[in-house]
Amino acid sequence: MKLKSASLNRELSLVAAIFIMVIVFSIIQPVYLSTGNLLDIMDQSVINGLLALGITYAILTGGIDLSVGSIFAIVIVVVGDLLVRGMNPVLAIICGIGLGFLLGMFNGFLISKLKLQPFIATLGTMSAYRGVAYIITGGWPVLDIPSNFRDIFNSKFLGSIPVSIFVLLAFAVVGHVILKYTKLGTYIYAIGGNEEATILSGVNVNRSKMLAYAISGTGAALAGMVLLARLGSGEPAAGQTYELNAIAAAAIGGASLAGGRGTMIGTLLGAILLSTLKVGLVVVGVDTFWQYIATGAIIVIAAYFEVIQDKVKNIKFAKKKAA
């Protein structure tokens, strides 16, 4: 109950922070509050949100996934090549999701079966996967992506809402259901909280970790296909440093890098908060360099908020024990 209460408080704080940002930017520049701009904020959240939602699963196990940007790139060039060769768009999307799932699963294999540290394992695959993306295309972009594929992600619902926003929300809902209502979700939280105790409880920790990283790869695959549809071309260099933004969104959303704590709703709100900030700074005319500083400051504040929460929790525990 305490964990749920802490998560709820964090999520409410994020909603309040987003609301305050919207008000402040709207006062400075009224156009910020227009329907089109608010939809643009959500649309700008899609790619980072999908990456962040996926990587949250790896973080919950007490690990990290530095390879999501490279998985992003491989899926872009592979799906792009399949489409150019005439594959049905729906089948190409399924292949892309499957590829992301398998690449993520391989990360999980390195970590769970070969006992590599998550940072080292995914640092290695980050480089290897990027190299594969370049080898597939020879370093050249995949051009002339068919419009029937692009229309799947770029079309508008009710005339104004991009379908890609619903892709983000659907992935968040599925991720939330898995974490909250399935055994896999329970095991993932348990592994991040205390892996040794989870092993002693008879849980197949290796399988749970592999699935957690597979979901991380799936999020990267979906994000890659959204970008492919937007640009109409597949760049093997795409997705570089995207993993940092994804980790930032998850951390801002309350996912503890030590594992065992975090929610899909929190991560989604973290991604939206980052987009709210970035779009707001653009609208009010702040220089790009200052945008990096503002984003970094938000990340540091979010991390310090975690430290304060832990201190308060420890103080309460000590008082309760003394009583």
mmCIF file of C-alpha atoms in Angstrom:
data_model
loop_
_atom_site.group_PDB
_atom_site.id
_atom_site.type_symbol
_atom_site.label_atom_id
_atom_site.label_comp_id
_atom_site.label_asym_id
_atom_site.label_seq_id
_atom_site.Cartn_x
_atom_site.Cartn_y
_atom_site.Cartn_z
ATOM 1 C CA MET A 1 0.000 0.000 0.000
ATOM 2 C CA LYS A 2 2.856 2.388 0.840
ATOM 3 C CA LEU A 3 4.479 1.736 -2.538
ATOM 4 C CA LYS A 4 1.177 2.415 -4.297
ATOM 5 C CA SER A 5 0.691 5.588 -2.271
ATOM 6 C CA ALA A 6 4.190 6.827 -3.127
ATOM 7 C CA SER A 7 3.616 6.112 -6.819
ATOM 8 C CA LEU A 8 0.282 7.920 -6.760
ATOM 9 C CA ASN A 9 1.831 10.932 -5.057
ATOM 10 C CA ARG A 10 4.604 11.014 -7.649
ATOM 11 C CA GLU A 11 2.109 10.813 -10.517
ATOM 12 C CA LEU A 12 -0.058 13.575 -9.038
ATOM 13 C CA SER A 13 3.066 15.714 -8.632
ATOM 14 C CA LEU A 14 3.904 15.187 -12.302
ATOM 15 C CA VAL A 15 0.378 16.132 -13.377
ATOM 16 C CA ALA A 16 0.654 19.296 -11.273
ATOM 17 C CA ALA A 17 4.075 20.099 -12.764
ATOM 18 C CA ILE A 18 2.754 19.661 -16.316
ATOM 19 C CA PHE A 19 -0.265 21.835 -15.515
ATOM 20 C CA ILE A 20 1.938 24.586 -14.051
ATOM 21 C CA MET A 21 4.233 24.504 -17.096
ATOM 22 C CA VAL A 22 1.255 24.838 -19.442
ATOM 23 C CA ILE A 23 -0.068 27.816 -17.467
ATOM 24 C CA VAL A 24 3.327 29.570 -17.326
ATOM 25 C CA PHE A 25 4.095 29.092 -21.020
ATOM 26 C CA SER A 26 0.531 30.153 -21.924
ATOM 27 C CA ILE A 27 0.938 33.402 -20.007
ATOM 28 C CA ILE A 28 4.196 34.117 -21.820
ATOM 29 C CA GLN A 29 2.880 33.015 -25.221
ATOM 30 C CA PRO A 30 -0.935 32.497 -25.461
ATOM 31 C CA VAL A 31 -0.621 30.388 -28.634
ATOM 32 C CA TYR A 32 0.882 27.656 -26.447
ATOM 33 C CA LEU A 33 -2.590 26.834 -25.125
ATOM 34 C CA SER A 34 -4.065 26.255 -28.586
ATOM 35 C CA THR A 35 -5.510 22.828 -29.369
ATOM 36 C CA GLY A 36 -3.009 22.319 -32.171
ATOM 37 C CA ASN A 37 -0.049 23.017 -29.898
ATOM 38 C CA LEU A 38 -1.330 20.737 -27.118
ATOM 39 C CA LEU A 39 -1.767 17.937 -29.654
ATOM 40 C CA ASP A 40 1.750 18.660 -30.877
ATOM 41 C CA ILE A 41 3.051 18.175 -27.326
ATOM 42 C CA MET A 42 1.415 14.758 -27.170
ATOM 43 C CA ASP A 43 2.663 13.896 -30.651
ATOM 44 C CA GLN A 44 6.195 14.922 -29.673
ATOM 45 C CA SER A 45 5.903 12.578 -26.677
ATOM 46 C CA VAL A 46 5.233 9.490 -28.783
ATOM 47 C CA ILE A 47 8.720 8.347 -29.788
ATOM 48 C CA ASN A 48 10.398 9.113 -26.462
ATOM 49 C CA GLY A 49 7.361 7.764 -24.613
ATOM 50 C CA LEU A 50 7.456 4.403 -26.405
ATOM 51 C CA LEU A 51 11.177 4.068 -25.735
ATOM 52 C CA ALA A 52 10.761 5.109 -22.100
ATOM 53 C CA LEU A 53 7.831 2.774 -21.419
ATOM 54 C CA GLY A 54 9.837 -0.146 -22.760
ATOM 55 C CA ILE A 55 13.046 0.707 -20.939
ATOM 56 C CA THR A 56 11.112 1.045 -17.666
ATOM 57 C CA TYR A 57 10.748 -2.751 -17.644
ATOM 58 C CA ALA A 58 14.530 -3.163 -17.725
ATOM 59 C CA ILE A 59 14.943 -0.514 -15.025
ATOM 60 C CA LEU A 60 12.380 -2.209 -12.780
ATOM 61 C CA THR A 61 14.527 -5.349 -12.710
ATOM 62 C CA GLY A 62 17.432 -3.273 -11.421
ATOM 63 C CA GLY A 63 19.050 -3.143 -14.862
ATOM 64 C CA ILE A 64 19.326 -0.732 -17.763
ATOM 65 C CA ASP A 65 19.050 -0.951 -21.554
ATOM 66 C CA LEU A 66 21.475 1.272 -23.442
ATOM 67 C CA SER A 67 20.757 -0.470 -26.752
ATOM 68 C CA VAL A 68 17.211 0.827 -27.385
ATOM 69 C CA GLY A 69 18.460 3.525 -29.762
ATOM 70 C CA SER A 70 20.312 0.924 -31.817
ATOM 71 C CA ILE A 71 17.354 -1.476 -31.827
ATOM 72 C CA PHE A 72 15.348 1.525 -32.991
ATOM 73 C CA ALA A 73 17.760 1.906 -35.944
ATOM 74 C CA ILE A 74 17.800 -1.775 -36.939
ATOM 75 C CA VAL A 75 14.009 -1.943 -37.000
ATOM 76 C CA ILE A 76 13.843 1.221 -39.096
ATOM 77 C CA VAL A 77 16.168 -0.062 -41.814
ATOM 78 C CA VAL A 78 14.823 -3.636 -41.829
ATOM 79 C CA VAL A 79 11.159 -2.631 -41.961
ATOM 80 C CA GLY A 80 12.003 0.076 -44.491
ATOM 81 C CA ASP A 81 13.768 -2.451 -46.715
ATOM 82 C CA LEU A 82 10.877 -4.928 -46.455
ATOM 83 C CA LEU A 83 8.398 -2.227 -47.425
ATOM 84 C CA VAL A 84 10.457 -1.082 -50.406
ATOM 85 C CA ARG A 85 10.606 -4.702 -51.560
ATOM 86 C CA GLY A 86 6.797 -4.794 -51.567
ATOM 87 C CA MET A 87 5.856 -6.438 -48.281
ATOM 88 C CA ASN A 88 2.359 -5.800 -46.944
ATOM 89 C CA PRO A 89 2.553 -2.907 -44.409
ATOM 90 C CA VAL A 90 0.736 -4.807 -41.639
ATOM 91 C CA LEU A 91 3.039 -7.802 -42.065
ATOM 92 C CA ALA A 92 6.061 -5.482 -42.069
ATOM 93 C CA ILE A 93 4.875 -3.947 -38.778
ATOM 94 C CA ILE A 94 4.519 -7.420 -37.248
ATOM 95 C CA CYS A 95 8.035 -8.291 -38.429
ATOM 96 C CA GLY A 96 9.360 -5.067 -36.910
ATOM 97 C CA ILE A 97 7.739 -5.761 -33.546
ATOM 98 C CA GLY A 98 9.038 -9.339 -33.620
ATOM 99 C CA LEU A 99 12.550 -8.145 -34.461
ATOM 100 C CA GLY A 100 12.553 -5.670 -31.580
ATOM 101 C CA PHE A 101 11.264 -8.359 -29.243
ATOM 102 C CA LEU A 102 14.014 -10.801 -30.259
ATOM 103 C CA LEU A 103 16.821 -8.225 -30.036
ATOM 104 C CA GLY A 104 15.616 -7.275 -26.572
ATOM 105 C CA MET A 105 15.368 -10.948 -25.648
ATOM 106 C CA PHE A 106 19.003 -11.402 -26.665
ATOM 107 C CA ASN A 107 19.960 -8.589 -24.275
ATOM 108 C CA GLY A 108 18.071 -10.425 -21.562
ATOM 109 C CA PHE A 109 19.899 -13.647 -22.446
ATOM 110 C CA LEU A 110 23.287 -11.975 -22.036
ATOM 111 C CA ILE A 111 22.252 -10.568 -18.672
ATOM 112 C CA SER A 112 20.361 -13.526 -17.208
ATOM 113 C CA LYS A 113 22.139 -16.542 -18.681
ATOM 114 C CA LEU A 114 25.678 -15.249 -19.177
ATOM 115 C CA LYS A 115 25.469 -13.144 -15.998
ATOM 116 C CA LEU A 116 26.807 -9.973 -17.603
ATOM 117 C CA GLN A 117 26.152 -6.651 -15.936
ATOM 118 C CA PRO A 118 23.202 -4.931 -17.700
ATOM 119 C CA PHE A 119 25.274 -1.802 -18.354
ATOM 120 C CA ILE A 120 28.101 -3.768 -19.997
ATOM 121 C CA ALA A 121 25.818 -6.140 -21.920
ATOM 122 C CA THR A 122 23.654 -3.422 -23.424
ATOM 123 C CA LEU A 123 26.633 -1.134 -24.019
ATOM 124 C CA GLY A 124 28.053 -3.937 -26.138
ATOM 125 C CA THR A 125 24.839 -4.576 -28.038
ATOM 126 C CA MET A 126 24.334 -0.832 -28.484
ATOM 127 C CA SER A 127 27.491 -0.785 -30.588
ATOM 128 C CA ALA A 128 26.897 -4.174 -32.255
ATOM 129 C CA TYR A 129 23.281 -3.456 -33.208
ATOM 130 C CA ARG A 130 24.255 -0.077 -34.631
ATOM 131 C CA GLY A 131 26.905 -1.785 -36.733
ATOM 132 C CA VAL A 132 24.326 -4.264 -38.029
ATOM 133 C CA ALA A 133 22.072 -1.371 -39.060
ATOM 134 C CA TYR A 134 24.919 0.142 -41.083
ATOM 135 C CA ILE A 135 25.838 -3.220 -42.635
ATOM 136 C CA ILE A 136 22.249 -3.865 -43.746
ATOM 137 C CA THR A 137 22.113 -0.608 -45.720
ATOM 138 C CA GLY A 138 25.787 -0.149 -46.508
ATOM 139 C CA GLY A 139 25.553 3.126 -44.626
ATOM 140 C CA TRP A 140 22.900 4.533 -46.961
ATOM 141 C CA PRO A 141 19.341 5.445 -45.945
ATOM 142 C CA VAL A 142 16.361 3.412 -47.116
ATOM 143 C CA LEU A 143 14.312 5.772 -49.282
ATOM 144 C CA ASP A 144 10.840 5.918 -50.819
ATOM 145 C CA ILE A 145 8.856 4.280 -48.003
ATOM 146 C CA PRO A 146 5.387 3.451 -49.414
ATOM 147 C CA SER A 147 2.576 5.819 -48.483
ATOM 148 C CA ASN A 148 0.278 2.963 -47.391
ATOM 149 C CA PHE A 149 2.659 2.273 -44.493
ATOM 150 C CA ARG A 150 3.124 5.944 -43.642
ATOM 151 C CA ASP A 151 -0.625 6.494 -43.572
ATOM 152 C CA ILE A 152 -1.045 3.869 -40.828
ATOM 153 C CA PHE A 153 0.861 6.002 -38.310
ATOM 154 C CA ASN A 154 0.380 9.474 -39.795
ATOM 155 C CA SER A 155 -3.380 9.433 -40.311
ATOM 156 C CA LYS A 156 -5.621 11.509 -38.052
ATOM 157 C CA PHE A 157 -8.423 10.260 -35.826
ATOM 158 C CA LEU A 158 -11.486 12.509 -35.691
ATOM 159 C CA GLY A 159 -9.721 14.761 -38.146
ATOM 160 C CA SER A 160 -7.043 16.111 -35.806
ATOM 161 C CA ILE A 161 -5.622 13.498 -33.376
ATOM 162 C CA PRO A 162 -2.578 11.618 -34.781
ATOM 163 C CA VAL A 163 -2.945 7.826 -34.677
ATOM 164 C CA SER A 164 0.593 7.591 -33.287
ATOM 165 C CA ILE A 165 -0.719 9.046 -30.002
ATOM 166 C CA PHE A 166 -3.082 6.078 -29.694
ATOM 167 C CA VAL A 167 -0.146 3.732 -30.357
ATOM 168 C CA LEU A 168 1.628 5.304 -27.376
ATOM 169 C CA LEU A 169 -1.439 5.098 -25.141
ATOM 170 C CA ALA A 170 -2.153 1.493 -26.167
ATOM 171 C CA PHE A 171 1.418 0.445 -25.349
ATOM 172 C CA ALA A 172 1.167 2.217 -21.996
ATOM 173 C CA VAL A 173 -2.121 0.460 -21.171
ATOM 174 C CA VAL A 174 -0.757 -2.967 -22.133
ATOM 175 C CA GLY A 175 2.401 -2.307 -20.116
ATOM 176 C CA HIS A 176 0.344 -1.193 -17.120
ATOM 177 C CA VAL A 177 -1.854 -4.299 -17.273
ATOM 178 C CA ILE A 178 1.194 -6.585 -17.450
ATOM 179 C CA LEU A 179 2.843 -4.937 -14.458
ATOM 180 C CA LYS A 180 -0.238 -4.693 -12.280
ATOM 181 C CA TYR A 181 -2.309 -7.770 -13.112
ATOM 182 C CA THR A 182 0.045 -10.539 -14.257
ATOM 183 C CA LYS A 183 2.584 -12.783 -12.560
ATOM 184 C CA LEU A 184 5.285 -11.437 -14.843
ATOM 185 C CA GLY A 185 4.704 -7.938 -13.476
ATOM 186 C CA THR A 186 4.862 -9.197 -9.902
ATOM 187 C CA TYR A 187 8.090 -11.067 -10.641
ATOM 188 C CA ILE A 188 9.685 -8.035 -12.306
ATOM 189 C CA TYR A 189 9.018 -5.845 -9.268
ATOM 190 C CA ALA A 190 10.260 -8.629 -6.981
ATOM 191 C CA ILE A 191 13.495 -9.053 -8.943
ATOM 192 C CA GLY A 192 14.213 -5.342 -8.711
ATOM 193 C CA GLY A 193 13.374 -5.294 -5.012
ATOM 194 C CA ASN A 194 15.392 -8.337 -3.966
ATOM 195 C CA GLU A 195 16.613 -10.734 -6.633
ATOM 196 C CA GLU A 196 18.075 -13.302 -4.248
ATOM 197 C CA ALA A 197 14.837 -13.596 -2.293
ATOM 198 C CA THR A 198 12.923 -13.910 -5.562
ATOM 199 C CA ILE A 199 15.164 -16.789 -6.661
ATOM 200 C CA LEU A 200 14.645 -18.527 -3.316
ATOM 201 C CA SER A 201 10.888 -18.139 -3.798
ATOM 202 C CA GLY A 202 11.111 -20.412 -6.851
ATOM 203 C CA VAL A 203 10.579 -17.718 -9.484
ATOM 204 C CA ASN A 204 12.194 -18.265 -12.877
ATOM 205 C CA VAL A 205 14.209 -15.048 -12.693
ATOM 206 C CA ASN A 206 16.065 -15.645 -15.949
ATOM 207 C CA ARG A 207 12.875 -15.954 -17.978
ATOM 208 C CA SER A 208 11.343 -12.872 -16.329
ATOM 209 C CA LYS A 209 14.442 -10.789 -17.050
ATOM 210 C CA MET A 210 14.529 -11.908 -20.671
ATOM 211 C CA LEU A 211 10.888 -10.948 -21.122
ATOM 212 C CA ALA A 212 11.487 -7.587 -19.451
ATOM 213 C CA TYR A 213 14.244 -6.774 -21.942
ATOM 214 C CA ALA A 214 12.132 -8.155 -24.791
ATOM 215 C CA ILE A 215 9.417 -5.639 -23.899
ATOM 216 C CA SER A 216 12.069 -2.925 -23.861
ATOM 217 C CA GLY A 217 13.040 -3.941 -27.397
ATOM 218 C CA THR A 218 9.399 -3.939 -28.462
ATOM 219 C CA GLY A 219 8.985 -0.334 -27.321
ATOM 220 C CA ALA A 220 12.061 0.621 -29.343
ATOM 221 C CA ALA A 221 10.653 -1.167 -32.398
ATOM 222 C CA LEU A 222 7.331 0.690 -32.212
ATOM 223 C CA ALA A 223 9.135 4.008 -31.777
ATOM 224 C CA GLY A 224 11.331 3.260 -34.780
ATOM 225 C CA MET A 225 8.374 2.522 -37.025
ATOM 226 C CA VAL A 226 6.645 5.742 -35.962
ATOM 227 C CA LEU A 227 9.733 7.721 -37.003
ATOM 228 C CA LEU A 228 10.014 5.734 -40.238
ATOM 229 C CA ALA A 229 6.446 6.695 -41.110
ATOM 230 C CA ARG A 230 7.038 10.352 -40.255
ATOM 231 C CA LEU A 231 10.245 10.773 -42.244
ATOM 232 C CA GLY A 232 9.508 8.439 -45.145
ATOM 233 C CA SER A 233 13.088 7.162 -45.031
ATOM 234 C CA GLY A 234 15.113 4.851 -42.827
ATOM 235 C CA GLU A 235 18.454 6.139 -41.528
ATOM 236 C CA PRO A 236 20.893 3.653 -39.932
ATOM 237 C CA ALA A 237 22.138 6.575 -37.807
ATOM 238 C CA ALA A 238 18.660 7.176 -36.366
ATOM 239 C CA GLY A 239 18.089 6.901 -32.633
ATOM 240 C CA GLN A 240 21.544 7.925 -31.412
ATOM 241 C CA THR A 241 21.369 9.193 -27.794
ATOM 242 C CA TYR A 242 17.620 8.455 -27.711
ATOM 243 C CA GLU A 243 18.251 6.024 -24.875
ATOM 244 C CA LEU A 244 19.291 8.948 -22.664
ATOM 245 C CA ASN A 245 15.979 10.749 -23.175
ATOM 246 C CA ALA A 246 14.112 7.510 -22.501
ATOM 247 C CA ILE A 247 15.989 6.899 -19.257
ATOM 248 C CA ALA A 248 15.358 10.532 -18.285
ATOM 249 C CA ALA A 249 11.597 10.186 -18.854
ATOM 250 C CA ALA A 250 11.490 6.993 -16.793
ATOM 251 C CA ALA A 251 13.511 8.561 -13.963
ATOM 252 C CA ILE A 252 11.363 11.695 -13.935
ATOM 253 C CA GLY A 253 8.325 9.415 -13.843
ATOM 254 C CA GLY A 254 9.532 7.797 -10.639
ATOM 255 C CA ALA A 255 11.301 4.660 -11.860
ATOM 256 C CA SER A 256 14.137 3.932 -9.435
ATOM 257 C CA LEU A 257 17.392 3.052 -11.190
ATOM 258 C CA ALA A 258 18.026 0.675 -8.296
ATOM 259 C CA GLY A 259 15.013 -1.336 -9.434
ATOM 260 C CA GLY A 260 11.721 -2.401 -7.924
ATOM 261 C CA ARG A 261 9.920 0.928 -8.157
ATOM 262 C CA GLY A 262 8.168 2.655 -11.047
ATOM 263 C CA THR A 263 4.947 2.648 -13.067
ATOM 264 C CA MET A 264 3.852 2.943 -16.666
ATOM 265 C CA ILE A 265 1.677 5.953 -15.815
ATOM 266 C CA GLY A 266 4.611 7.701 -14.159
ATOM 267 C CA THR A 267 6.894 7.072 -17.138
ATOM 268 C CA LEU A 268 4.238 8.267 -19.581
ATOM 269 C CA LEU A 269 3.798 11.454 -17.567
ATOM 270 C CA GLY A 270 7.580 11.864 -17.461
ATOM 271 C CA ALA A 271 7.730 11.729 -21.261
ATOM 272 C CA ILE A 272 4.864 14.210 -21.564
ATOM 273 C CA LEU A 273 6.535 16.551 -19.069
ATOM 274 C CA LEU A 274 9.749 16.572 -21.122
ATOM 275 C CA SER A 275 7.792 17.338 -24.296
ATOM 276 C CA THR A 276 5.781 20.030 -22.511
ATOM 277 C CA LEU A 277 9.036 21.668 -21.475
ATOM 278 C CA LYS A 278 10.778 21.368 -24.848
ATOM 279 C CA VAL A 279 7.813 22.579 -26.912
ATOM 280 C CA GLY A 280 7.235 25.407 -24.430
ATOM 281 C CA LEU A 281 10.825 26.595 -24.667
ATOM 282 C CA VAL A 282 10.608 26.551 -28.466
ATOM 283 C CA VAL A 283 7.321 28.469 -28.497
ATOM 284 C CA VAL A 284 8.637 31.214 -26.208
ATOM 285 C CA GLY A 285 11.828 31.456 -28.266
ATOM 286 C CA VAL A 286 14.430 30.067 -25.857
ATOM 287 C CA ASP A 287 17.719 29.141 -27.510
ATOM 288 C CA THR A 288 18.292 25.423 -28.151
ATOM 289 C CA PHE A 289 21.364 25.331 -25.920
ATOM 290 C CA TRP A 290 19.320 26.484 -22.939
ATOM 291 C CA GLN A 291 16.813 23.731 -23.641
ATOM 292 C CA TYR A 292 19.494 21.139 -22.867
ATOM 293 C CA ILE A 293 20.264 22.877 -19.576
ATOM 294 C CA ALA A 294 16.577 23.020 -18.620
ATOM 295 C CA THR A 295 16.102 19.337 -19.409
ATOM 296 C CA GLY A 296 19.168 18.412 -17.374
ATOM 297 C CA ALA A 297 17.915 20.470 -14.449
ATOM 298 C CA ILE A 298 14.564 18.665 -14.515
ATOM 299 C CA ILE A 299 16.345 15.285 -14.418
ATOM 300 C CA VAL A 300 18.522 16.316 -11.458
ATOM 301 C CA ILE A 301 15.516 17.670 -9.554
ATOM 302 C CA ALA A 302 13.606 14.426 -10.201
ATOM 303 C CA ALA A 303 16.556 12.363 -8.963
ATOM 304 C CA TYR A 304 16.869 14.500 -5.834
ATOM 305 C CA PHE A 305 13.139 14.074 -5.227
ATOM 306 C CA GLU A 306 13.798 10.323 -5.063
ATOM 307 C CA VAL A 307 16.537 10.891 -2.471
ATOM 308 C CA ILE A 308 14.176 12.973 -0.330
ATOM 309 C CA GLN A 309 11.480 10.305 -0.576
ATOM 310 C CA ASP A 310 13.917 7.618 0.562
ATOM 311 C CA LYS A 311 15.087 9.751 3.504
ATOM 312 C CA VAL A 312 11.508 10.408 4.619
ATOM 313 C CA LYS A 313 10.697 6.713 4.331
ATOM 314 C CA ASN A 314 13.754 5.733 6.375
ATOM 315 C CA ILE A 315 12.927 8.292 9.069
ATOM 316 C CA LYS A 316 9.357 7.017 9.328
ATOM 317 C CA PHE A 317 10.593 3.433 9.508
ATOM 318 C CA ALA A 318 13.111 4.310 12.244
ATOM 319 C CA LYS A 319 10.429 6.109 14.297
ATOM 320 C CA LYS A 320 8.033 3.200 13.898
ATOM 321 C CA LYS A 321 10.720 0.728 14.966
ATOM 322 C CA ALA A 322 11.687 2.853 17.971
ATOM 323 C CA ALA A 323 8.049 3.027 19.052
#
